[in-house]
Coordinates of C-alpha atoms in Angstrom, one line a residue:
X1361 CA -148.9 128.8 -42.0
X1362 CA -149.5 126.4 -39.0
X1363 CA -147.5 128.3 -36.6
X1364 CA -149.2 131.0 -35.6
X1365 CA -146.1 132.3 -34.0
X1366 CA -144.4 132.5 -36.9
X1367 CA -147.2 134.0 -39.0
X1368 CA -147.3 137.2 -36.8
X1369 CA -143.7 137.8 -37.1
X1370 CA -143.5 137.4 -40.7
X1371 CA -146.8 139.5 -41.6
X1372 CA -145.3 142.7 -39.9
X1373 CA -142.0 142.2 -41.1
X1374 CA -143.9 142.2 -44.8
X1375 CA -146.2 144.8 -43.8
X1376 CA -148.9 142.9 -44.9
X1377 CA -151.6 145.1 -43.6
X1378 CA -155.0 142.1 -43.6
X1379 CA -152.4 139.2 -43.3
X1380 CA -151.1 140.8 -39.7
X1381 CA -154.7 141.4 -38.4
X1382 CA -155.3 137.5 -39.4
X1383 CA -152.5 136.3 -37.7
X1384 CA -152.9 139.0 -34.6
X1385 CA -156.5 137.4 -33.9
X1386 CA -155.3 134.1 -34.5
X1387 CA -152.1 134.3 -31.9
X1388 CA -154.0 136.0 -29.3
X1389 CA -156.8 133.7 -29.6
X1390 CA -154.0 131.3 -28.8
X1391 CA -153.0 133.1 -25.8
X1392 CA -149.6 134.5 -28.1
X1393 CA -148.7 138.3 -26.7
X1394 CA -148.5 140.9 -29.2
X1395 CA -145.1 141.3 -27.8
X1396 CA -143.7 137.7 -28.0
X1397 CA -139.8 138.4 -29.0
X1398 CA -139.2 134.4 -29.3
X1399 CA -138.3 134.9 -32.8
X1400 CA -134.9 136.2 -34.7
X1401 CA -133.1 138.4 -32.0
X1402 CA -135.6 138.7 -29.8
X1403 CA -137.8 141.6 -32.1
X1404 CA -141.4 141.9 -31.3
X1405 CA -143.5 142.0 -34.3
X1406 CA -143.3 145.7 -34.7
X1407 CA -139.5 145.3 -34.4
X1408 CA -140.1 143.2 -37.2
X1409 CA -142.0 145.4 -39.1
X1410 CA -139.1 148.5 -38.2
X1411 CA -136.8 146.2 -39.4
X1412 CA -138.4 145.9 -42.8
X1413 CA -138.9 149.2 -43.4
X1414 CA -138.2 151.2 -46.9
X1415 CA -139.1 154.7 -48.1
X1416 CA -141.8 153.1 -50.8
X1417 CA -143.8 151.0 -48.2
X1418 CA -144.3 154.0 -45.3
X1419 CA -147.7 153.8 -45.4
X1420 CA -148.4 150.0 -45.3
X1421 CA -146.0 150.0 -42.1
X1422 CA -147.8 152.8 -40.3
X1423 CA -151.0 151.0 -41.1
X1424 CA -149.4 147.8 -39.6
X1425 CA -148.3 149.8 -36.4
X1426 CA -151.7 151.5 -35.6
X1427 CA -152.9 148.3 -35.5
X1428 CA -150.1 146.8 -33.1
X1429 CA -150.5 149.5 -31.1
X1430 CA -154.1 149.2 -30.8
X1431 CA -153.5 145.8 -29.8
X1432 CA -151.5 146.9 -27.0
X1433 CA -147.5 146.4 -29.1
X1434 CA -144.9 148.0 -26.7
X1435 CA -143.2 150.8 -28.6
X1436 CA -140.2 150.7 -25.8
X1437 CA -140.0 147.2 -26.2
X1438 CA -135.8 146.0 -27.1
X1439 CA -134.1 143.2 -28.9
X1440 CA -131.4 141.5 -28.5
X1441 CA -129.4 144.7 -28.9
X1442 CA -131.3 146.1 -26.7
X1443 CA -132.5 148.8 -29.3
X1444 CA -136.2 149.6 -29.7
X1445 CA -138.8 149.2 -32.8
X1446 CA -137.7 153.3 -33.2
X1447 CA -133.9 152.5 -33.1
X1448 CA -134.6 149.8 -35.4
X1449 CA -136.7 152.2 -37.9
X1450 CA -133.7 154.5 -38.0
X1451 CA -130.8 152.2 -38.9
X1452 CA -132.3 149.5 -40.4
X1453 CA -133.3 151.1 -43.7
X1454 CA -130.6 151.8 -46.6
X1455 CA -133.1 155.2 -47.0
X1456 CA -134.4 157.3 -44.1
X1457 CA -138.2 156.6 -43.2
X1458 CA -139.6 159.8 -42.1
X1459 CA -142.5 159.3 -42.0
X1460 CA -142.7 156.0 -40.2
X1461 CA -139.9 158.1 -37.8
X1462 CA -142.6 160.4 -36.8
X1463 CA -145.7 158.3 -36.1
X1464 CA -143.5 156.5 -33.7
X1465 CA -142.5 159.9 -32.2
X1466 CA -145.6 161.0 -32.3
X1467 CA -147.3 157.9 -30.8
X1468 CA -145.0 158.8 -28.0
X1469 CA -141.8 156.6 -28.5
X1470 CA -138.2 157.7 -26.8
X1471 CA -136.1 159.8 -28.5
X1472 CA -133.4 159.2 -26.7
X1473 CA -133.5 155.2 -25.7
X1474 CA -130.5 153.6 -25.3
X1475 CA -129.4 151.0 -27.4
X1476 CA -125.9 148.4 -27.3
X1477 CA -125.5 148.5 -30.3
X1478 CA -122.0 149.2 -32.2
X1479 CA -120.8 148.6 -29.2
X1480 CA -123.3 150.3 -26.7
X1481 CA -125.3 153.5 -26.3
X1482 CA -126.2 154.3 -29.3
X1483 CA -129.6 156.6 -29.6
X1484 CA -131.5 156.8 -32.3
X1485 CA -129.9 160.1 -33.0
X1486 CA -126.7 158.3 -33.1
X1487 CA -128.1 156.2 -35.2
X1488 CA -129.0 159.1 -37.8
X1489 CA -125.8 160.3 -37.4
X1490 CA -124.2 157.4 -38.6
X1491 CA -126.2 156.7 -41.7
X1492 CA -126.5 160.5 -42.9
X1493 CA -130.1 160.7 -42.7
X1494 CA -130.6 164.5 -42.3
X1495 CA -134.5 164.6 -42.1
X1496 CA -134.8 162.0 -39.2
X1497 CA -132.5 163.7 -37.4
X1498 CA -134.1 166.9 -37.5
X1499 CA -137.4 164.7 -36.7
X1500 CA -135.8 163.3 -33.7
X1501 CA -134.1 166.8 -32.1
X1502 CA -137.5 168.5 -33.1
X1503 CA -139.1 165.5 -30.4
X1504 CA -136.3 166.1 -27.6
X1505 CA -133.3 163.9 -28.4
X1506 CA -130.5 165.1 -26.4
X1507 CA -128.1 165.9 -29.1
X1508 CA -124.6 165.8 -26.9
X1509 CA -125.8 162.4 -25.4
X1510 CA -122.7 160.1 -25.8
X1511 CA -122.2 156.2 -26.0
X1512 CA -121.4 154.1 -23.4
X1513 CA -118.4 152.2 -24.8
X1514 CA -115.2 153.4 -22.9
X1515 CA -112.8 151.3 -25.8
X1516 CA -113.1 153.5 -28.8
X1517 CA -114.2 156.5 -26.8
X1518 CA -117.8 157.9 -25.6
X1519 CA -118.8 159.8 -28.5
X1520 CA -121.5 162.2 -29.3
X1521 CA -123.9 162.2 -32.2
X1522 CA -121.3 165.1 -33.9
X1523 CA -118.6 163.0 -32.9
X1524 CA -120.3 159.7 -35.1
X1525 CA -121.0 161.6 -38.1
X1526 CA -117.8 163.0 -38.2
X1527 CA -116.2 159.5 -37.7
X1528 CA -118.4 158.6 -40.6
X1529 CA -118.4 161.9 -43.0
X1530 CA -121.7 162.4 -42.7
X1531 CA -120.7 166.6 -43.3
X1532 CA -124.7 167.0 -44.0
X1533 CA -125.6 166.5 -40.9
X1534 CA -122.5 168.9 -39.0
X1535 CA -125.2 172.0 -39.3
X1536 CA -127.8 170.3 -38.1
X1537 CA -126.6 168.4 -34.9
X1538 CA -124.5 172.0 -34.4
X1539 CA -127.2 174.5 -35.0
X1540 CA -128.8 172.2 -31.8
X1541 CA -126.8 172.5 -29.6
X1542 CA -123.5 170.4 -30.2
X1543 CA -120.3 171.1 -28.4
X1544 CA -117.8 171.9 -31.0
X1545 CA -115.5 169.3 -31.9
X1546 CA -111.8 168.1 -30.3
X1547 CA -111.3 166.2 -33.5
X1548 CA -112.7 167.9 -36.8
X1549 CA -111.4 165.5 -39.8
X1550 CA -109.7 168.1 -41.6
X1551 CA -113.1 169.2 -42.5
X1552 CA -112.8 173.0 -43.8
X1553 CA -116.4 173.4 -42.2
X1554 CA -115.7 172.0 -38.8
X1555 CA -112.8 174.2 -39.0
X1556 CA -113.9 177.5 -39.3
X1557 CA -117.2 176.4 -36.9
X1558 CA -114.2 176.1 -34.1
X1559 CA -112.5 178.7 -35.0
X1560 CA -115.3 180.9 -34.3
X1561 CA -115.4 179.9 -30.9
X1562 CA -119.4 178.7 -31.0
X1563 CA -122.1 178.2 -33.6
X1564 CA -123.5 181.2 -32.6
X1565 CA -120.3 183.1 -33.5
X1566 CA -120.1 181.7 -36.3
X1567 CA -123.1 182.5 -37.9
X1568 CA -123.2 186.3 -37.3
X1569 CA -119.5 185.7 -39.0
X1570 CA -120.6 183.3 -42.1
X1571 CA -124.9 183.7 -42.2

């Protein structure tokens, strides 16, 4: 590929572990950033290759962002969403990515960045939240996320993590986001679970009740 631009860009988003370290020496030969964002809304090339992410190529990916971040790749870095490469690795992906979740986390990326997207605010526990995915989520309180964060958009309400799953039946994740530290509820769903949590009063009342 002549444009070496383009060649970064398109080896992370394939994960294509010796193709990425080609085109990595070739664009900063070329005086091309490991960062540059001039390519589809504004991801860096490990947005990119967050972006592409699926449970089956984990290891290819985390092999691909070693070597970004040994190149000097920006973890924090946002698109034009203004979400980050561990934002990206969250809701991107019809599956959850644990383990790409956690070498991020682990390589020191924020839990709780801020992202606009759906309207604004959204962490990447939101982010969990919304899609269900149970074992990120417990990855992403274990590393700090502040579970009663809430978004920023003021026309369909501020809402917490708790408040998004709800909104999006996500009842697998109601234990884990409460068990936290979630404030209960205003607005359960009609959810039999949610129910009886308020009823108690607190989590903690309600598992000396129910546990």
């Amino acid at each position: 590929m002549d444009d070496p631009t383009e060649a970064l860009h398109l080896a992370a988003d394939d994960a294509d572990l010796e193709g990425l370290r080609r085109a990595l020496r070739r664009a900063l030969s070329a005086g091309i950033p490991v960062d540059d964002d001039t390519m589809d809304c504004d991801r860096t090339p490990l947005g990119c290759l967050c972006y592409g992410a699926s449970p089956h190529d984990e290891a290819r990916r985390i092999a691909c962002a070693e070597l970004l971040l040994a190149a000097g790749a920006n973890f924090e870095a946002t698109d034009c969403y203004g979400d980050t490469p561990l934002s990206i690795a969250v809701y991107m992906p019809s599956k959850d990515c644990p383990r790409l979740v956690q070498y991020l986390l682990d390589a020191g990326a924020n839990p709780n960045a801020i992202g606009d997207g759906d309207c604004g605010g959204y962490t990447p526990l939101h982010y969990a939240s919304k899609k269900g995915f149970v074992e990120v989520a417990n990855l992403l309180i274990k590393h700090g996320a502040t579970v009663n964060a809430k978004t920023t958009c003021e026309g369909v309400g501020r809402k917490t993590s708790l408040q998004v799953a709800i909104r999006n039946s996500r009842h697998r994740m109601y234990p884990i986001l409460l068990s936290a530290g979630a404030s209960l509820p205003t607005v359960t769903g009609d959810d039999a679970y949610l129910e009886r949590v308020v009823a108690a009063g607190s989590w903690a009342n309600y598992e000396r009740l129910h546990l």
